[in-house]
Amino acid sequence: MKKILILAASNSTSSINRALAISAGSLIEHSERTVLDLNDYEMPIYSPEREASTGVPAAAQRFVEQVEASDAIILSLAEHNGSYSAAFKNVLDWSTRHKKKLWSEKPMLLLSTSPGARGGATVMAAAQQTFPHLGAQIKASFSLPSFNDNFSESSGVTDPVLQSHFKAVVAQLTAAL
């Protein structure tokens, strides 16, 4: 049974990106899914001086262990002012100090959504450019625009065209397992 790591790059307890990532994970049959909560990985804000004085926090090491224990990653990016959320960026900064190739060459489905029409397109572009340098094997990506109009907790992606595309990108990840 394949182990799928599901992560929303947000520390919001009502994260729409978490809902999207969980929905994607539910489409992969015969898999063991682990949903990580960024709130379980709170650490001081990264700085080289802090790292020199206290080392890499245990939370960053635990995060890397979760990535290493998975067979694939579903990551949905929250966009804050056109970039990663501060909570995710800090986990990313600390974790890459523990292991530069954080994503461990695992197949990844990269998602994003927002209430707006662009669906997190700016943060998606940043991740697509930088994550391969951190060991991500991005197999597919999908940006869901206007989350509140195109998603329901019970049905997932509701727009038929977007739903078809969503299922296709999940299938691309599944094929890589």
CSV table of C-alpha atoms in Angstrom, one decimal, residues 40 60 64 83 98 120 130 172:
chain,number,residue,atom,x,y,z
A,40,ASP,CA,2.4,20.7,14.6
A,60,ALA,CA,12.1,20.4,11.2
A,64,VAL,CA,11.7,15.7,7.0
A,83,SER,CA,4.0,34.1,-2.0
A,98,HIS,CA,18.3,19.6,7.9
A,120,GLY,CA,-2.9,30.9,-6.3
A,130,THR,CA,12.1,26.1,-7.0
A,172,GLN,CA,-0.8,11.4,-13.2
